[in-house]
C-alpha cells in the first residue's frame, strides 16, 4: 500500500444550509481506491466557497481562519498517512481518517506549547525569572507565530512535524525577512530549542528535530567605558533630578558591580560588616547565585546620599523608562558615540575598577555572582597600562634569576 498516493479534498454540502446561510465543509481522504469522508466542523457562506481551489475566497477574517484550519487539517492527515506508511504494509483511507480523528484533539502543537512555557515563565517572575525575560520570550513567541502563519499558512503546527527544514526556515526568516541581529536570532532559536527539549522530556516528541542542526552563537564582547568617560560622567552637571539619580546609580554600579535589578532590590540588611570591612552581600536576582563585594568609598558616598528614601531599601530606583532616557541623556552630554547602557557599569567594575587594579579574575567572578568563570572572561578587558605594570613586575622578578651569555 506504500505506493498508493494520498489525496485530501474538501467540498460543501449546499443542501444543508442553516438559518445563518452557512453550509458545512466536508473533507474526503483518498488512499488508492479507498475513500473516507469526515466532518471538518467548519461552515462557510456558499458564495465564498471556491470549488476549484477548495478554499474560501477573499481575505475576510472568516476566510482566513477557515482556510488556515483546512491547511492544518491537510498537514495533519499527511502526517498520519506517513506514520502509517512506515508501520503498516496495507491500510485504507478509513485507517488514515481514524488515525487523524483519534489524535487531532490530543496532538501537541508548537505555538500552544510555547504559550504554556510562557505562562510558566510569568508565574516565576520575581522568583527565578526577571520581568524582562518574560517580555523577551513574549516577543520571541510573536516572531515564531509570524513565521508559522506567513510561511506555512497555518495558525499552528504539530510538534511532530518539526524538522531541520522548519528550523532552518525559521532562522532564514529571522535573518532575511525580519533582519534581526545575530544575537537576537541566536536567542530566539535557543528558546525554540528549549521548547523542543521540554517536549522530548515530557514524551510528547519521540525524536529531537535539532539533531544535525547548529546555529552560530555570537561571542560576548566586553562593553566597559574608559576611565576618562567615567570621570566625565561623575563630573557632569545634570539639572533633572531623575537623571541625576540615574547617573549616581550608574556610578554606584561602576564601583560595586551590581546589575540594575540588584540595585533596585538592595536592602539595608544586605549591608554587612565582615572582617572589619563593610560589604554588600546577597544573591543575584537573575541567577540566585551569591555575591559579596566590599563597599568602595565612591559607592558608600552614593549610598549615604539616598538611604532612607524607601523603607527597608537602600535606593528608590526610578522606572525603566527613566533609566533608559537618563542613560541616553548622559551619553549625549559627555559626547559618547556608542550607546551607553546601565549594564556597561557592571563591565566597567570588572575591567577598569578590579581587574586592571590586579584583582584576580576568580575573585572578580565571585563578586559579580557569576556561575561560570567563562562569563567573567567576557568582562576581562585589561588596559595597556595594567599590562605594562604587570610586565615590569615580571621583568624585575626574572632579571636576577635568568642570565644569558651571548
CSV table of C-alpha atoms in Angstrom, one decimal:
chain,number,residue,atom,x,y,z
A,1,UNK,CA,0.0,0.0,0.0
A,2,UNK,CA,3.0,2.3,0.3
A,3,UNK,CA,2.9,3.0,-3.4
A,4,UNK,CA,-0.6,4.4,-3.2
A,5,UNK,CA,-0.9,8.2,-3.1
A,6,UNK,CA,-2.8,10.2,-0.6
A,7,UNK,CA,-5.3,12.9,-1.6
A,8,UNK,CA,-7.2,15.2,0.7
A,9,UNK,CA,-10.1,17.2,-0.8
A,10,UNK,CA,-12.9,19.4,0.5
A,11,UNK,CA,-16.4,20.2,-0.7
A,12,UNK,CA,-19.5,21.9,0.7
A,13,UNK,CA,-23.0,20.4,1.2
A,14,UNK,CA,-25.1,23.1,-0.4
A,15,UNK,CA,-28.4,21.4,0.5
A,16,UNK,CA,-27.6,21.7,4.2
A,17,UNK,CA,-27.8,25.5,4.5
A,18,UNK,CA,-28.5,26.6,8.1
A,19,UNK,CA,-30.5,29.6,9.3
A,20,UNK,CA,-27.5,31.9,9.0
A,21,UNK,CA,-26.9,30.9,5.4
A,22,UNK,CA,-23.9,28.8,6.1
A,23,UNK,CA,-23.1,25.4,4.7
A,24,UNK,CA,-20.9,22.7,6.2
A,25,UNK,CA,-17.4,22.0,4.8
A,26,UNK,CA,-16.8,18.2,4.4
A,27,UNK,CA,-13.4,16.5,3.9
A,28,UNK,CA,-12.6,13.4,2.0
A,29,UNK,CA,-9.5,11.2,2.3
A,30,UNK,CA,-8.5,9.1,-0.7
A,31,UNK,CA,-5.8,6.4,-0.5
A,32,UNK,CA,-5.5,4.3,-3.6
A,33,UNK,CA,-9.1,3.2,-4.4
A,34,UNK,CA,-10.4,3.7,-0.9
A,35,UNK,CA,-12.2,6.8,0.2
A,36,UNK,CA,-13.4,8.1,3.6
A,37,UNK,CA,-15.3,11.3,4.4
A,38,UNK,CA,-15.3,13.3,7.6
A,39,UNK,CA,-16.7,16.5,9.0
A,40,UNK,CA,-14.3,19.4,9.4
A,41,UNK,CA,-16.8,21.1,11.8
A,42,UNK,CA,-16.4,24.3,9.8
A,43,UNK,CA,-19.0,26.2,7.9
A,44,UNK,CA,-19.0,28.9,5.2
A,45,UNK,CA,-21.3,31.1,3.2
A,46,UNK,CA,-21.9,29.2,-0.1
A,47,UNK,CA,-21.0,32.4,-2.0
A,48,UNK,CA,-17.5,32.4,-0.5
A,49,UNK,CA,-16.7,28.8,-1.5
A,50,UNK,CA,-14.3,28.2,-4.4
A,51,UNK,CA,-14.9,24.6,-5.5
A,52,UNK,CA,-11.9,24.6,-7.8
A,53,UNK,CA,-9.4,25.7,-5.1
A,54,UNK,CA,-11.4,24.1,-2.3
A,55,UNK,CA,-11.0,27.1,-0.2
A,56,UNK,CA,-12.9,30.3,0.8
A,57,UNK,CA,-12.3,33.3,-1.4
A,58,UNK,CA,-11.4,36.7,-0.1
A,59,UNK,CA,-9.4,38.0,2.9
A,60,UNK,CA,-12.2,38.3,5.5
A,61,UNK,CA,-11.5,37.1,9.0
A,62,UNK,CA,-13.7,34.0,8.4
A,63,UNK,CA,-12.0,33.2,5.1
A,64,UNK,CA,-8.5,33.5,6.6
A,65,UNK,CA,-9.4,31.5,9.7
A,66,UNK,CA,-11.2,28.6,7.9
A,67,UNK,CA,-8.5,28.4,5.2
A,68,UNK,CA,-5.8,28.1,7.8
A,69,UNK,CA,-7.8,25.4,9.6
A,70,UNK,CA,-8.2,23.4,6.4
A,71,UNK,CA,-4.5,23.7,5.8
A,72,UNK,CA,-3.7,22.4,9.3
A,73,UNK,CA,-6.2,19.6,8.7
A,74,UNK,CA,-4.5,18.6,5.5
A,75,UNK,CA,-1.0,18.7,7.1
A,76,UNK,CA,-2.1,16.6,10.0
A,77,UNK,CA,-3.7,14.0,7.7
A,78,UNK,CA,-0.5,13.8,5.7
A,79,UNK,CA,1.5,13.2,8.9
A,80,UNK,CA,-0.8,10.4,9.9
A,81,UNK,CA,-0.5,8.9,6.4
A,82,UNK,CA,3.3,8.9,6.5
A,83,UNK,CA,3.3,7.3,10.0
A,84,UNK,CA,1.0,4.5,8.8
A,85,UNK,CA,3.2,4.0,5.8
A,86,UNK,CA,6.2,3.4,8.0
A,87,UNK,CA,4.4,1.0,10.3
A,88,UNK,CA,2.0,-1.0,8.0
A,89,UNK,CA,2.1,-2.5,4.6
A,90,UNK,CA,-1.6,-2.1,3.9
A,91,UNK,CA,-4.1,0.4,5.2
A,92,UNK,CA,-7.1,2.2,3.8
A,93,UNK,CA,-8.4,5.8,3.8
A,94,UNK,CA,-10.6,4.9,6.8
A,95,UNK,CA,-7.4,3.9,8.7
A,96,UNK,CA,-5.9,7.3,7.9
A,97,UNK,CA,-9.2,9.1,9.0
A,98,UNK,CA,-9.3,7.1,12.2
A,99,UNK,CA,-5.6,8.0,13.0
A,100,UNK,CA,-6.3,11.6,12.2
A,101,UNK,CA,-9.5,11.9,14.2
A,102,UNK,CA,-8.0,9.9,17.1
A,103,UNK,CA,-5.1,12.3,17.5
A,104,UNK,CA,-6.5,15.6,16.4
A,105,UNK,CA,-7.6,16.6,19.9
A,106,UNK,CA,-4.5,15.4,21.7
A,107,UNK,CA,-1.9,16.4,19.2
A,108,UNK,CA,0.7,18.7,20.8
A,109,UNK,CA,1.1,22.0,18.9
A,110,UNK,CA,4.2,24.2,18.8
A,111,UNK,CA,2.7,27.6,19.5
A,112,UNK,CA,0.4,26.2,22.1
A,113,UNK,CA,3.4,24.6,23.9
A,114,UNK,CA,5.3,27.9,23.6
A,115,UNK,CA,2.3,29.6,25.2
A,116,UNK,CA,2.3,27.1,28.1
A,117,UNK,CA,6.0,27.7,28.6
A,118,UNK,CA,5.4,31.5,28.6
A,119,UNK,CA,2.7,31.1,31.3
A,120,UNK,CA,5.1,29.2,33.5
A,121,UNK,CA,7.8,31.9,33.0
A,122,UNK,CA,5.3,34.6,34.0
A,123,UNK,CA,4.5,32.7,37.2
A,124,UNK,CA,8.2,32.6,38.1
A,125,UNK,CA,8.8,36.3,37.8
A,126,UNK,CA,10.4,37.6,40.9
A,127,UNK,CA,11.3,34.0,42.0
A,128,UNK,CA,13.9,32.9,39.5
A,129,UNK,CA,12.9,34.8,36.4
A,130,UNK,CA,13.0,38.5,35.6
A,131,UNK,CA,10.2,40.6,34.0
A,132,UNK,CA,12.5,41.4,31.1
A,133,UNK,CA,12.9,37.7,30.4
A,134,UNK,CA,9.1,37.3,30.2
A,135,UNK,CA,8.9,40.2,27.8
A,136,UNK,CA,11.7,38.8,25.6
A,137,UNK,CA,10.0,35.4,25.4
A,138,UNK,CA,6.7,37.0,24.6
A,139,UNK,CA,8.4,38.8,21.7
A,140,UNK,CA,10.0,35.6,20.5
A,141,UNK,CA,6.7,33.8,20.5
A,142,UNK,CA,5.3,36.6,18.3
A,143,UNK,CA,8.2,36.0,15.8
A,144,UNK,CA,7.5,32.3,15.7
A,145,UNK,CA,3.8,32.9,15.2
A,146,UNK,CA,4.6,35.3,12.3
A,147,UNK,CA,6.8,32.6,10.7
A,148,UNK,CA,4.2,29.9,11.1
A,149,UNK,CA,1.3,32.0,9.7
A,150,UNK,CA,3.2,33.7,6.9
A,151,UNK,CA,5.4,31.0,5.7
A,152,UNK,CA,3.4,27.8,6.5
A,153,UNK,CA,-0.1,29.4,6.1
A,154,UNK,CA,-1.4,27.8,9.3
A,155,UNK,CA,-2.3,29.1,12.7
A,156,UNK,CA,-0.2,26.4,14.5
A,157,UNK,CA,1.8,23.3,13.6
A,158,UNK,CA,2.1,19.9,15.4
A,159,UNK,CA,5.3,19.4,17.2
A,160,UNK,CA,5.6,16.1,15.4
A,161,UNK,CA,6.1,18.0,12.1
A,162,UNK,CA,9.1,19.9,13.3
A,163,UNK,CA,12.2,19.0,11.3
A,164,UNK,CA,15.5,20.5,10.3
A,165,UNK,CA,14.0,22.3,7.3
A,166,UNK,CA,11.4,24.0,9.6
A,167,UNK,CA,14.2,25.2,11.9
A,168,UNK,CA,16.4,26.4,9.1
A,169,UNK,CA,13.5,28.2,7.5
A,170,UNK,CA,12.8,30.0,10.8
A,171,UNK,CA,16.4,31.1,11.1
A,172,UNK,CA,16.3,32.3,7.5
A,173,UNK,CA,13.0,34.2,8.2
A,174,UNK,CA,14.6,36.0,11.2
A,175,UNK,CA,17.7,36.8,9.2
A,176,UNK,CA,16.3,37.9,5.8
A,177,UNK,CA,12.6,38.9,6.5
A,178,UNK,CA,13.0,40.4,10.0
A,179,UNK,CA,16.6,41.5,9.6
A,180,UNK,CA,17.4,40.7,13.2
A,181,UNK,CA,20.9,40.9,14.7
A,182,UNK,CA,22.9,37.6,15.1
A,183,UNK,CA,22.5,37.8,18.9
A,184,UNK,CA,18.7,38.1,18.7
A,185,UNK,CA,18.5,35.3,16.2
A,186,UNK,CA,20.6,33.0,18.4
A,187,UNK,CA,18.5,33.8,21.4
A,188,UNK,CA,15.2,33.1,19.6
A,189,UNK,CA,16.4,29.8,18.1
A,190,UNK,CA,17.7,28.8,21.5
A,191,UNK,CA,14.3,29.4,23.1
A,192,UNK,CA,12.7,27.2,20.4
A,193,UNK,CA,15.3,24.6,21.2
A,194,UNK,CA,14.2,24.8,24.9
A,195,UNK,CA,10.6,24.2,23.9
A,196,UNK,CA,11.6,21.2,21.9
A,197,UNK,CA,13.7,19.7,24.7
A,198,UNK,CA,10.8,20.1,27.1
A,199,UNK,CA,8.5,18.3,24.7
A,200,UNK,CA,11.0,15.4,24.3
A,201,UNK,CA,11.5,15.2,28.1
A,202,UNK,CA,7.7,15.0,28.6
A,203,UNK,CA,7.4,12.3,26.0
A,204,UNK,CA,5.4,14.4,23.6
A,205,UNK,CA,8.1,14.1,21.0
A,206,UNK,CA,9.9,10.8,20.4
A,207,UNK,CA,12.7,12.4,18.4
A,208,UNK,CA,14.9,15.5,18.6
A,209,UNK,CA,14.5,17.7,15.4
A,210,UNK,CA,17.6,19.8,16.3
A,211,UNK,CA,19.9,16.8,15.6
A,212,UNK,CA,22.2,17.7,12.7
A,213,UNK,CA,21.4,21.4,13.1
A,214,UNK,CA,23.7,24.1,14.5
A,215,UNK,CA,23.4,27.8,14.7
A,216,UNK,CA,26.0,30.5,15.2
A,217,UNK,CA,26.2,31.7,18.8
A,218,UNK,CA,27.9,35.2,18.8
A,219,UNK,CA,30.7,35.6,21.3
A,220,UNK,CA,30.0,38.1,24.1
A,221,UNK,CA,32.0,41.3,23.8
A,222,UNK,CA,33.2,43.5,26.7
A,223,UNK,CA,31.3,46.8,26.9
A,224,UNK,CA,33.1,48.8,29.6
A,225,UNK,CA,33.8,52.5,29.5
A,226,UNK,CA,37.1,54.2,29.8
A,227,UNK,CA,38.5,56.0,32.9
A,228,UNK,CA,38.1,59.3,31.1
A,229,UNK,CA,34.5,58.6,30.2
A,230,UNK,CA,33.7,57.6,33.8
A,231,UNK,CA,35.3,60.8,35.1
A,232,UNK,CA,33.2,62.8,32.6
A,233,UNK,CA,30.0,61.1,33.9
A,234,UNK,CA,30.9,61.8,37.5
A,235,UNK,CA,31.6,65.5,36.8
A,236,UNK,CA,28.6,66.0,34.6
A,237,UNK,CA,26.2,68.7,35.8
A,238,UNK,CA,22.6,67.4,35.4
A,239,UNK,CA,19.6,69.7,36.1
A,240,UNK,CA,16.9,66.9,36.1
A,241,UNK,CA,16.7,65.2,39.5
A,242,UNK,CA,15.6,61.9,37.9
A,243,UNK,CA,18.6,61.9,35.5
A,244,UNK,CA,21.0,62.8,38.4
A,245,UNK,CA,19.7,59.8,40.3
A,246,UNK,CA,20.2,57.6,37.2
A,247,UNK,CA,23.8,59.0,36.9
A,248,UNK,CA,24.5,58.3,40.6
A,249,UNK,CA,23.2,54.8,40.4
A,250,UNK,CA,25.3,54.1,37.3
A,251,UNK,CA,28.4,55.3,39.1
A,252,UNK,CA,27.4,53.2,42.1
A,253,UNK,CA,27.2,50.2,39.9
A,254,UNK,CA,30.6,51.0,38.4
A,255,UNK,CA,32.1,50.7,41.9
A,256,UNK,CA,30.0,47.8,43.1
A,257,UNK,CA,29.4,45.6,40.1
A,258,UNK,CA,25.7,45.3,40.9
A,259,UNK,CA,23.2,44.9,38.0
A,260,UNK,CA,20.2,47.3,37.9
A,261,UNK,CA,17.8,44.6,39.2
A,262,UNK,CA,20.2,44.0,42.2
A,263,UNK,CA,20.5,47.7,42.8
A,264,UNK,CA,16.7,48.0,42.8
A,265,UNK,CA,16.3,45.2,45.3
A,266,UNK,CA,19.3,46.1,47.5
A,267,UNK,CA,18.1,46.1,51.1
A,268,UNK,CA,19.6,47.5,54.3
A,269,UNK,CA,20.1,44.0,55.5
A,270,UNK,CA,22.5,43.3,52.6
A,271,UNK,CA,25.0,45.9,54.0
A,272,UNK,CA,27.0,43.9,56.5
A,273,UNK,CA,30.3,44.2,58.4
A,274,UNK,CA,32.7,41.3,57.8
A,275,UNK,CA,36.3,41.1,58.9
A,276,UNK,CA,36.3,44.7,59.7
A,277,UNK,CA,35.1,45.7,56.2
A,278,UNK,CA,31.7,47.0,55.1
A,279,UNK,CA,30.4,44.7,52.4
A,280,UNK,CA,27.3,44.2,50.2
A,281,UNK,CA,26.2,40.6,50.4
A,282,UNK,CA,23.3,38.9,48.8
A,283,UNK,CA,22.0,36.8,45.9
A,284,UNK,CA,21.6,37.9,42.3
A,285,UNK,CA,18.0,38.4,41.1
A,286,UNK,CA,18.8,36.8,37.8
A,287,UNK,CA,20.6,33.6,38.8
A,288,UNK,CA,20.1,33.5,42.6
A,289,UNK,CA,23.9,32.9,42.9
A,290,UNK,CA,25.6,34.6,45.9
A,291,UNK,CA,27.8,37.6,45.6
A,292,UNK,CA,29.9,39.6,48.0
A,293,UNK,CA,31.7,42.9,47.3
A,294,UNK,CA,33.4,45.3,49.5
A,295,UNK,CA,31.9,48.8,49.6
A,296,UNK,CA,34.4,51.2,48.0
A,297,UNK,CA,34.4,54.9,49.0
A,298,UNK,CA,32.5,56.2,45.9
A,299,UNK,CA,29.8,53.6,46.3
A,300,UNK,CA,29.5,54.4,50.0
A,301,UNK,CA,29.1,58.1,49.3
A,302,UNK,CA,26.2,57.4,46.9
A,303,UNK,CA,24.6,55.0,49.3
A,304,UNK,CA,24.6,57.6,52.1
A,305,UNK,CA,23.2,60.2,49.7
A,306,UNK,CA,20.0,58.2,49.0
A,307,UNK,CA,19.4,55.9,52.0
A,308,UNK,CA,16.2,56.3,53.9
A,309,UNK,CA,14.0,57.4,50.9
A,310,UNK,CA,12.5,53.9,50.6
A,311,UNK,CA,11.7,52.0,53.7
A,312,UNK,CA,13.9,48.9,54.0
A,313,UNK,CA,15.8,49.5,50.8
A,314,UNK,CA,19.0,51.4,50.1
A,315,UNK,CA,17.7,53.1,46.9
A,316,UNK,CA,14.4,54.3,45.4
A,317,UNK,CA,15.2,53.3,41.8
A,318,UNK,CA,13.3,55.2,39.0
A,319,UNK,CA,11.3,53.3,36.4
A,320,UNK,CA,12.9,51.6,33.4
A,321,UNK,CA,11.9,54.3,31.0
A,322,UNK,CA,13.5,57.0,33.2
A,323,UNK,CA,16.7,54.9,33.4
A,324,UNK,CA,16.8,54.4,29.6
A,325,UNK,CA,16.2,58.1,28.9
A,326,UNK,CA,18.7,59.1,31.6
A,327,UNK,CA,21.5,56.9,30.1
A,328,UNK,CA,20.8,58.5,26.7
A,329,UNK,CA,21.0,62.0,28.2
A,330,UNK,CA,24.3,61.2,29.8
A,331,UNK,CA,25.7,59.7,26.6
A,332,UNK,CA,24.7,62.7,24.6
A,333,UNK,CA,26.1,65.2,27.1
A,334,UNK,CA,29.5,63.6,27.5
A,335,UNK,CA,29.9,63.1,23.7
A,336,UNK,CA,30.0,59.3,23.6
A,337,UNK,CA,29.4,58.0,20.1
A,338,UNK,CA,28.4,54.4,21.2
A,339,UNK,CA,25.2,53.8,23.1
A,340,UNK,CA,25.6,53.9,26.9
A,341,UNK,CA,23.7,51.2,28.8
A,342,UNK,CA,23.4,50.7,32.5
A,343,UNK,CA,24.9,47.2,32.2
A,344,UNK,CA,28.1,48.7,31.0
A,345,UNK,CA,28.7,49.8,34.6
A,346,UNK,CA,29.0,46.1,35.5
A,347,UNK,CA,31.6,45.6,32.8
A,348,UNK,CA,33.4,48.7,34.0
A,349,UNK,CA,33.6,47.4,37.5
A,350,UNK,CA,35.1,44.2,36.2
A,351,UNK,CA,37.7,45.6,33.8
A,352,UNK,CA,38.5,49.1,35.0
A,353,UNK,CA,38.0,49.0,38.7
A,354,UNK,CA,39.1,45.5,39.7
A,355,UNK,CA,41.0,43.5,37.0
A,356,UNK,CA,43.1,46.5,36.0
A,357,UNK,CA,44.0,47.0,39.6
A,358,UNK,CA,45.3,43.5,39.9
A,359,UNK,CA,42.3,41.7,41.4
A,360,UNK,CA,42.4,38.0,40.3
A,361,UNK,CA,39.6,37.1,37.9
A,362,UNK,CA,38.4,34.3,40.2
A,363,UNK,CA,37.7,37.0,42.9
A,364,UNK,CA,36.0,39.2,40.4
A,365,UNK,CA,33.8,36.3,39.3
A,366,UNK,CA,32.7,35.8,42.9
A,367,UNK,CA,32.0,39.5,43.4
A,368,UNK,CA,29.9,39.6,40.2
A,369,UNK,CA,27.9,36.5,41.2
A,370,UNK,CA,28.8,34.6,38.0
A,371,UNK,CA,28.1,30.9,37.9
A,372,UNK,CA,30.8,30.3,35.3
A,373,UNK,CA,34.3,31.8,35.0
A,374,UNK,CA,33.9,32.0,31.2
A,375,UNK,CA,31.2,34.6,31.7
A,376,UNK,CA,33.6,36.7,33.7
A,377,UNK,CA,36.2,36.4,31.0
A,378,UNK,CA,33.9,38.3,28.6
A,379,UNK,CA,34.2,41.2,31.1
A,380,UNK,CA,38.0,40.8,31.3
A,381,UNK,CA,39.3,43.8,29.4
A,382,UNK,CA,42.7,44.7,30.8
A,383,UNK,CA,44.2,48.1,30.0
A,384,UNK,CA,47.5,48.6,28.3
A,385,UNK,CA,48.7,50.3,31.5
A,386,UNK,CA,47.9,47.2,33.5
A,387,UNK,CA,49.8,45.0,31.1
A,388,UNK,CA,52.8,47.4,31.3
A,389,UNK,CA,52.8,47.3,35.1
A,390,UNK,CA,52.5,43.5,35.2
A,391,UNK,CA,55.3,43.0,32.7
A,392,UNK,CA,57.5,45.4,34.7
A,393,UNK,CA,57.0,43.1,37.7
A,394,UNK,CA,57.9,40.1,35.6
A,395,UNK,CA,61.0,41.8,34.4
A,396,UNK,CA,62.1,42.7,37.9
A,397,UNK,CA,61.4,39.1,39.1
A,398,UNK,CA,63.5,37.4,36.4
A,399,UNK,CA,66.3,39.8,35.7
A,400,UNK,CA,68.4,38.5,38.6
A,401,UNK,CA,67.3,34.9,38.1
A,402,UNK,CA,68.0,34.2,34.4
A,403,UNK,CA,71.2,35.3,32.7
A,404,UNK,CA,72.0,34.5,29.1
A,405,UNK,CA,75.6,34.6,27.9
A,406,UNK,CA,75.8,35.7,24.3
